[in-house]
Short mmCIF file of C-alpha atoms and ligand atoms in Angstrom, two decimals:
data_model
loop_
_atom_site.label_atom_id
_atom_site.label_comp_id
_atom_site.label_asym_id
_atom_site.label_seq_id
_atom_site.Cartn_x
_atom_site.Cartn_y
_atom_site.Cartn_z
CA UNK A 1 0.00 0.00 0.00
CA UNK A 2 1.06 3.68 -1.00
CA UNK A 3 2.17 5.50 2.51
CA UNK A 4 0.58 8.73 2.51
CA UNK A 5 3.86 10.77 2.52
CA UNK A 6 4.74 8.96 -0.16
CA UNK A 7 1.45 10.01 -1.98
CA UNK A 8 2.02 13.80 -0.94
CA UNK A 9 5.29 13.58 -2.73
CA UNK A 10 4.24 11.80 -6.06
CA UNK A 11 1.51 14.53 -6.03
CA UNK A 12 3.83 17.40 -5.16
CA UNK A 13 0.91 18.33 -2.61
CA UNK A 14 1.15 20.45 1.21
CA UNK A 15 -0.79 19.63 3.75
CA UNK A 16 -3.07 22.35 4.37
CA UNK A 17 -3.65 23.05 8.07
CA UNK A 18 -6.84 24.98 7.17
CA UNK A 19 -8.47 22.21 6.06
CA UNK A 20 -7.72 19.76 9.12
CA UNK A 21 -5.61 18.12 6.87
CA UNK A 22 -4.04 15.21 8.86
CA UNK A 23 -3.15 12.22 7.08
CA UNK A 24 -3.20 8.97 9.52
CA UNK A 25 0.17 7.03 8.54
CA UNK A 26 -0.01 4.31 10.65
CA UNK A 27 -1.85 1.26 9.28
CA UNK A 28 -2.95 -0.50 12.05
CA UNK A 29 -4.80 2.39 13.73
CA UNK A 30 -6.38 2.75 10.03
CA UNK A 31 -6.93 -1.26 9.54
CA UNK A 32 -8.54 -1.03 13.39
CA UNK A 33 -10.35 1.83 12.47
CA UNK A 34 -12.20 0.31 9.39
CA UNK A 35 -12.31 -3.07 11.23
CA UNK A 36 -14.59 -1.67 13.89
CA UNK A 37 -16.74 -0.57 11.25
CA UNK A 38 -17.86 -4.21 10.59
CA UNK A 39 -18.41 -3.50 7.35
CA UNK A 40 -20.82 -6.15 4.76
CA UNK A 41 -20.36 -6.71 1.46
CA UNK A 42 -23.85 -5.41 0.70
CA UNK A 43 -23.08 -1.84 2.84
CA UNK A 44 -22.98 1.52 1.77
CA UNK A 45 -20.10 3.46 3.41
CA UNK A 46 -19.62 7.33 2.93
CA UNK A 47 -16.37 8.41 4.13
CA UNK A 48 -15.90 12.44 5.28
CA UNK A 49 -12.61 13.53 4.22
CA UNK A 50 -10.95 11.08 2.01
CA UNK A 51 -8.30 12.83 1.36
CA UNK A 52 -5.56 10.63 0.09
CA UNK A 53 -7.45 7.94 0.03
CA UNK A 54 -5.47 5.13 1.65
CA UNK A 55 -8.62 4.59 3.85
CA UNK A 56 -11.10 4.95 1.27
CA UNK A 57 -9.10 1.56 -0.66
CA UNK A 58 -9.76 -0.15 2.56
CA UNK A 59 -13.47 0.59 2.65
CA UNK A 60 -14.00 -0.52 -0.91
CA UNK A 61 -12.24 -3.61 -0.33
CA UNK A 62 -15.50 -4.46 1.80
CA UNK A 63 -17.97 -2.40 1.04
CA UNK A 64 -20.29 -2.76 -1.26
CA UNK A 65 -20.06 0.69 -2.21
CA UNK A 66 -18.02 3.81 -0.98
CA UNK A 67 -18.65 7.60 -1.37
CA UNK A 68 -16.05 9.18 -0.36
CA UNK A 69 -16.47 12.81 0.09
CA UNK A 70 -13.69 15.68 0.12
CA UNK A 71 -13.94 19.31 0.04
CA UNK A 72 -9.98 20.21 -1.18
CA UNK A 73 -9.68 20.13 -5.24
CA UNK A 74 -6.16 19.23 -4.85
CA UNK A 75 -6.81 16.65 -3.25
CA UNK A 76 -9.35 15.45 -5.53
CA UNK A 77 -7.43 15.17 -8.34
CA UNK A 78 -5.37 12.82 -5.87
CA UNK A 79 -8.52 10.69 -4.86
CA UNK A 80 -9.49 10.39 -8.91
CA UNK A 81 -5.88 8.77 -9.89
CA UNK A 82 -5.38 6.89 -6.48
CA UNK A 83 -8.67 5.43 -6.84
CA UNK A 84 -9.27 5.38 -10.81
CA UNK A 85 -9.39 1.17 -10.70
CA UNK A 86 -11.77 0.93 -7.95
CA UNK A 87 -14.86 0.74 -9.28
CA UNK A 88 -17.16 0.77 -6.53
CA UNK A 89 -15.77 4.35 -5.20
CA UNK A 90 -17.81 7.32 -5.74
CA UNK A 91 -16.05 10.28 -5.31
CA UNK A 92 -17.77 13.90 -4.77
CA UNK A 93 -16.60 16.90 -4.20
CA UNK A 94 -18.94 18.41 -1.31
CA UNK A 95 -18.47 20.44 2.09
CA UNK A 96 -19.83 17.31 4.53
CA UNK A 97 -21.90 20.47 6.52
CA UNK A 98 -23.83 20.55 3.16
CA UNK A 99 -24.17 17.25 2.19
CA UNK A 100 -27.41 15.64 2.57
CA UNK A 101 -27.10 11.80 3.75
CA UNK A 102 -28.66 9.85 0.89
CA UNK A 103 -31.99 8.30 1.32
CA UNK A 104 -31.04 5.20 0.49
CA UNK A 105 -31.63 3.22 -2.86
CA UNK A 106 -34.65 1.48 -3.84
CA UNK A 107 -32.87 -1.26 -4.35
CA UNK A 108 -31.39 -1.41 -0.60
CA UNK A 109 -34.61 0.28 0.65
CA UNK A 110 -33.87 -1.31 4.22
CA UNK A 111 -30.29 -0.25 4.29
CA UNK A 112 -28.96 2.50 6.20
CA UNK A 113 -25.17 3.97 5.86
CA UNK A 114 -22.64 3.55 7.68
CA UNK A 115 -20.12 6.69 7.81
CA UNK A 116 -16.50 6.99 8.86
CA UNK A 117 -13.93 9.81 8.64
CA UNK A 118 -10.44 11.23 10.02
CA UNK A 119 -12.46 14.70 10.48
CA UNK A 120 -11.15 17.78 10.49
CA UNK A 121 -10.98 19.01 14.16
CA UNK A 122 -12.24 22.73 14.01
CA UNK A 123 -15.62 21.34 12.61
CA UNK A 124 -15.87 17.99 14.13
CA UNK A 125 -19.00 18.26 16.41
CA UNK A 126 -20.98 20.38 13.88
CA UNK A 127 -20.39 17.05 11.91
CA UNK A 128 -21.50 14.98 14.05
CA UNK A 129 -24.58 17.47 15.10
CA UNK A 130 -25.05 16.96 11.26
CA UNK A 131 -25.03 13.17 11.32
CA UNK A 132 -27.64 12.57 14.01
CA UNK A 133 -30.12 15.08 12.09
CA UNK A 134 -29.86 12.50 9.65
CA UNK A 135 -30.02 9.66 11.88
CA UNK A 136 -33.02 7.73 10.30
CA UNK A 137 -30.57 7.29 7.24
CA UNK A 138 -27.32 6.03 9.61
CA UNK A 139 -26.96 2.58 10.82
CA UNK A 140 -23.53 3.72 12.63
CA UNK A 141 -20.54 6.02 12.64
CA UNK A 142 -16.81 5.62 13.45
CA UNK A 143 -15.20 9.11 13.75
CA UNK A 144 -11.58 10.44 14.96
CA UNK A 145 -12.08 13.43 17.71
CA UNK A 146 -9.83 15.60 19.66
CA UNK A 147 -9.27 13.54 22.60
CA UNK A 148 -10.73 16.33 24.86
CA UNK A 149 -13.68 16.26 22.53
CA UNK A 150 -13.91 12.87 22.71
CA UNK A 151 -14.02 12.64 26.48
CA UNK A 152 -16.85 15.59 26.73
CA UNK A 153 -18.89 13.34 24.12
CA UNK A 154 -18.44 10.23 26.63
CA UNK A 155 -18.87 12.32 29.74
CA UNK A 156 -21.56 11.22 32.50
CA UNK A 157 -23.89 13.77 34.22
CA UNK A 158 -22.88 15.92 36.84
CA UNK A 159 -19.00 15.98 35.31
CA UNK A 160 -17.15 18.86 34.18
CA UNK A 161 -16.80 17.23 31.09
CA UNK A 162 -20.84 17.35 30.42
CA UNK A 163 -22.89 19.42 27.99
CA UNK A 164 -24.61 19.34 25.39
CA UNK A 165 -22.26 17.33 23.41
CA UNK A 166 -22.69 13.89 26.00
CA UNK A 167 -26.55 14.72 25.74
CA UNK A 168 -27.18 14.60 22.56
CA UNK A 169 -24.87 11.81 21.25
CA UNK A 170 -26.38 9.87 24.40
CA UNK A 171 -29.57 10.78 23.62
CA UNK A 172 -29.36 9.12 19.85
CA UNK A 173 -26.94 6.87 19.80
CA UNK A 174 -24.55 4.40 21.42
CA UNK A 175 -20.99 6.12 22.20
CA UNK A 176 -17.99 3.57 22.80
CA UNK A 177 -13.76 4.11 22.47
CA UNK A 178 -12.33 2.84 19.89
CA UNK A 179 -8.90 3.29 20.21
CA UNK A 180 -6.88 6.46 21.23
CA UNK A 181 -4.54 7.72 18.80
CA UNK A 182 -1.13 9.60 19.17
CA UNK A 183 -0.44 12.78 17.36
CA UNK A 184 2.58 10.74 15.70
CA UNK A 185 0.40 8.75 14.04
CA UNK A 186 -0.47 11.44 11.51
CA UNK A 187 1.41 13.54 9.11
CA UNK A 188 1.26 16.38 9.85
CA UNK A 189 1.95 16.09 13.44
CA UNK A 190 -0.46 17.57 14.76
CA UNK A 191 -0.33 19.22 18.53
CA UNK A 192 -3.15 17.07 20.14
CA UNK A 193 -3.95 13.70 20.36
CA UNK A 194 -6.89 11.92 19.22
CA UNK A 195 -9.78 9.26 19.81
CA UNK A 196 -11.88 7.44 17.73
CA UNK A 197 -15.01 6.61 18.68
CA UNK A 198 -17.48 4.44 17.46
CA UNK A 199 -21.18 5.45 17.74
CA UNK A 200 -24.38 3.05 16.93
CA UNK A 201 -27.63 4.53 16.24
CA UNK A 202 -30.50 3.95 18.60
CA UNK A 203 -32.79 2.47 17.05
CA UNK A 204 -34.94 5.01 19.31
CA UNK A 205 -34.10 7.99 20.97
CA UNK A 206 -33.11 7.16 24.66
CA UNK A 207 -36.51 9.04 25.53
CA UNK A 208 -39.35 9.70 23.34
CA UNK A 209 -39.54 13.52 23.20
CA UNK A 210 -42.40 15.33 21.47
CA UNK A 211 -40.67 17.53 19.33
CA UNK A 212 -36.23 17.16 18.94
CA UNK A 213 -35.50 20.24 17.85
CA UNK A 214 -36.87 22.03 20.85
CA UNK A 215 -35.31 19.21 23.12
CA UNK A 216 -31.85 20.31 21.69
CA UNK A 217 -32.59 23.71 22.11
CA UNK A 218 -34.19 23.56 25.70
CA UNK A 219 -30.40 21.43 26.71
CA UNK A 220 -28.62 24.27 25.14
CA UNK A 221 -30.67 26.50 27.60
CA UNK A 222 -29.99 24.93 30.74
CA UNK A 223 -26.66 24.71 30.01
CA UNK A 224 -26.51 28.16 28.50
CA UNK A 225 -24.32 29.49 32.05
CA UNK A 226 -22.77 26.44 33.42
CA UNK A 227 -22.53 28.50 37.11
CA UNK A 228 -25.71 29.86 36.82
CA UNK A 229 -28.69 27.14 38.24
CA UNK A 230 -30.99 25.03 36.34
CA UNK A 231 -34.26 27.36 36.83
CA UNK A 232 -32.02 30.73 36.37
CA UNK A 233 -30.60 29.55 33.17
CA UNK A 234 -34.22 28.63 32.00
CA UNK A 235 -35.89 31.69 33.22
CA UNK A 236 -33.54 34.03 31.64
CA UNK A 237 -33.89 32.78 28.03
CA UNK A 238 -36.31 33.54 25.52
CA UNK A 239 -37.16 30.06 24.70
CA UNK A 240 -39.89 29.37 27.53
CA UNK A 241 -42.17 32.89 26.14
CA UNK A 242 -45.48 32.82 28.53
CA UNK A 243 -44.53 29.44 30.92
CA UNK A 244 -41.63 31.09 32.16
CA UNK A 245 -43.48 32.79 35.93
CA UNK A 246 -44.35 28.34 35.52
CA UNK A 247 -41.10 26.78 35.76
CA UNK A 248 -40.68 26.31 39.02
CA UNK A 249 -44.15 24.59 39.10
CA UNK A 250 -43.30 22.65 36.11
CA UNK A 251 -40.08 21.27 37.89
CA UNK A 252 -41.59 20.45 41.06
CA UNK A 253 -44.15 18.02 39.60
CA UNK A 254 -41.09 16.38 37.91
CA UNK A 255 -39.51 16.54 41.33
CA UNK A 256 -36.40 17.88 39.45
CA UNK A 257 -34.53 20.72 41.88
CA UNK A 258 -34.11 23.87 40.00
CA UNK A 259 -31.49 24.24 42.28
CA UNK A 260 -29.09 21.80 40.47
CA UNK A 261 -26.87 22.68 37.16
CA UNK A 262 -27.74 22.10 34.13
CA UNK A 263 -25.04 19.66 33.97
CA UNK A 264 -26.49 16.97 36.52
CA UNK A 265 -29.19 16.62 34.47
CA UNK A 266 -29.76 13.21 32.81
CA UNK A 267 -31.18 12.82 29.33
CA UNK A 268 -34.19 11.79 30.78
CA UNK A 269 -34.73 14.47 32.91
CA UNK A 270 -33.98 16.73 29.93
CA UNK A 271 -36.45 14.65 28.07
CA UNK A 272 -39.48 15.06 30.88
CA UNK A 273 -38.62 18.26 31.47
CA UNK A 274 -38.87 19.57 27.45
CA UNK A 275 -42.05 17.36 27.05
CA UNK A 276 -43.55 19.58 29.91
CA UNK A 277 -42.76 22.88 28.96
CA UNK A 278 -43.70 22.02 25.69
CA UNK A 279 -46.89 20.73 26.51
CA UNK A 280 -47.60 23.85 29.00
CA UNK A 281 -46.45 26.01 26.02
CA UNK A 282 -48.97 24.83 23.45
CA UNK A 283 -51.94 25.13 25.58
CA UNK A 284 -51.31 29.16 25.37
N1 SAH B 301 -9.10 10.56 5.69
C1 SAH B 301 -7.78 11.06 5.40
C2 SAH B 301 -7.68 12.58 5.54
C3 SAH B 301 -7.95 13.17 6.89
S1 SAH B 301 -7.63 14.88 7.03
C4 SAH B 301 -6.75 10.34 6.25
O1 SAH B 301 -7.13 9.76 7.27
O2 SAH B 301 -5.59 10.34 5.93
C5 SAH B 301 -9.24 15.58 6.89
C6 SAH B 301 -9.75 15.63 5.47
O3 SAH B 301 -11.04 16.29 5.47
C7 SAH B 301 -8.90 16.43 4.52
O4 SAH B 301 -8.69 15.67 3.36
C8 SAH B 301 -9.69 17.71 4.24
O5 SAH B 301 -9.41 18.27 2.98
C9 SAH B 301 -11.10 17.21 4.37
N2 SAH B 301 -12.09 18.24 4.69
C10 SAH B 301 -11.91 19.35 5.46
N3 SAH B 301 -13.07 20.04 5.57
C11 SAH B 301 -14.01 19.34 4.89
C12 SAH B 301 -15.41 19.56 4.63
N4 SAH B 301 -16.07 20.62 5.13
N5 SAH B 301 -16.06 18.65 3.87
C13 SAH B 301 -15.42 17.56 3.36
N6 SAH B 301 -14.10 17.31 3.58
C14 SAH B 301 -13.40 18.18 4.33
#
C-alpha cells in the first residue's frame, strides 16, 4: 500500500492546516479503524474527508459501495488517480456540513449507511450534530475526535466534562472508544492527540420527546451558564415565552430541583422536562 507521505510527494501536494488536513500514517490504527466498522459486502459506506485515500481503498475492499467525500480540489485530483481502478468508489466533491445523507436506494430500501472519517478538528461536532439530524438514514458512525472532545462526548452527568455534546450523542446513539490515537500517528503532526469513537444509532431515541428540535434547544438552555442554576438559566432565556413565571411549578411536579446545574441533568430528565414545557407552552 502507497504511505501517505509517499502520496504527498508523487503529487507534489502540502498539507493544508486549514483544512484539518491530517493524514493517519499508521496502518494499524487505520486497519482497526475500518475493522470496527464491521463493514458487509452489501453496505454503503460514505467516508468524510478522504483525502488521500489510503482509507477509502480499505473501505471498498469491503464495502459494497463507498462515497467518499472531500472538500480540497487538490486533493481530488489525488482521490481520482489513487482510486481510478476501484470501481465501486464514488467520489464527490462536497463540504460534509452541506451534504445531505442519501436516502437510500430502492434497491437497498432497508439499508442504512454507515459513515467513517479522520475529520477535520475545528468542525468535528458540527459534523457529528449533522449526522444525528440524519439519523433515520445512519446505521452507525466511526469518527476520529480531539481527545478532549472525545471525552466531553463520553462524559456522565454531573461531570465537568458534560454538555450538550454527551446529551445529545447519548440521547441518539450508542458512544464507545475505539482506540486512542497519538499525534505521531499522523502527518502532519499535529499538537493534540486523538480518539476514535465508534457510535451506533438507537434504534430510538433514549426518551421519546415530542418535538427534537426544541429538546436540543431547551439542553442548550440549561446549560446556557454552566454557574448559573438550572431554573435561572431557563428563566432568563427567551425560549420558555409565557410558561416562564411556571417553571418552578413545572419542575416540582417532575420533582427535578431547580437548584441543580444544568449539567447533573440526565437525558431523561432533559427529556421530561422539554415534554412539559412544551406541553404547558402549546396550551397558550
Ligand atoms: N481521511 C484522510 C484525511 C484526513 S484529514 C486520512 O485519514 O488520511 C481531513 C480531510 O477532510 C482532509 O482531506 C480535508 O481536505 C477534508 N475536509 C476538510 N473540511 C471538509 C469539509 N467541510 N467537507 C469535506 N471534507 C473536508
Amino acid at each position: 500500500m502507497t504511505s501517505p507521505r509517499g502520496i504527498l510527494k508523487k503529487y507534489g501536494i502540502r498539507p493544508y492546516k486549514g483544512l484539518g488536513q491530517s493524514f493517519l500514517i499508521d496502518n494499524n490504527i487505520t486497519g482497526k479503524i475500518v475493522n470496527v466498522m464491521d463493514i458487509k459486502d452489501d453496505d454503503t459506506v460514505v467516508e468524510i474527508g478522504a483525502g488521500l485515500g489510503v482509507m477509502t481503498a480499505m473501505i471498498a475492499k469491503q464495502a459494497r459501495k463507498v462515497i467518499a467525500l472531500e472538500i480540497d480540489p487538490g486533493l481530488l485530483d489525488v482521490l481520482h488517480e489513487e482510486l481510478k481502478d476501484v470501481s465501486n468508489v464514488e467520489i464527490l466533491k462536497r463540504d460534509v456540513l452541506k451534504y445531505d445523507f442519501p436516502i437510500p436506494l430502492e434497491d437497498v430500501a432497508s439499508q442504512k449507511l454507515k459513515v467513517i472519517g479522520n475529520i477535520p478538528y475545528n468542525i468535528s461536532s458540527q459534523i457529528l450534530f449533522r449526522l444525528i439530524e440524519f439519523r433515520d438514514h445512519v446505521s452507525s458512525m466511526v469518527l476520529m475526535f480531539q481527545k478532549e472532545v472525545a471525552e466531553r462526548i463520553m462524559a456522565s452527568p454531573g461531570t465537568k466534562e458534560y454538555g450538550l455534546l454527551s446529551v445529545i450523542t447519548s440521547m441518539y446513539t450508542i458512544p464507545s472508544k475505539v482506540v486512542m490515537v497519538p499525534a505521531g500517528c499522523f502527518y502532519p503532526r499535529p499538537k493534540i492527540d486523538s480518539t476514535v469513537l465508534k457510535m451506533v444509532v438507537r434504534e430510538k431515541p433514549r426518551f421519546e420527546v415530542m418535538n427534537a428540535d426544541f429538546f436540543f434547544k431547551l439542553v442548550k438552555t440549561a446549560l446556557s451558564k454552566r454557574r448559573k442554576t438550572l431554573l435561572n438559566n431557563l428563566r432568563s432565556s427567551n425560549l420558555l415565552q409565557s410558561s416562564k413565571t411556571d417553571i418552578d411549578k413545572i419542575l416540582t411536579r417532575l420533582e427535578i430541583d431547580g437548584q441543580r446545574r444544568g449539567e447533573t441533568l440526565t437525558v431523561e430528565e432533559f427529556g421530561k422536562l422539554s415534554n412539559a414545557i412544551l406541553s404547558k407552552m402549546l396550551l397558550f
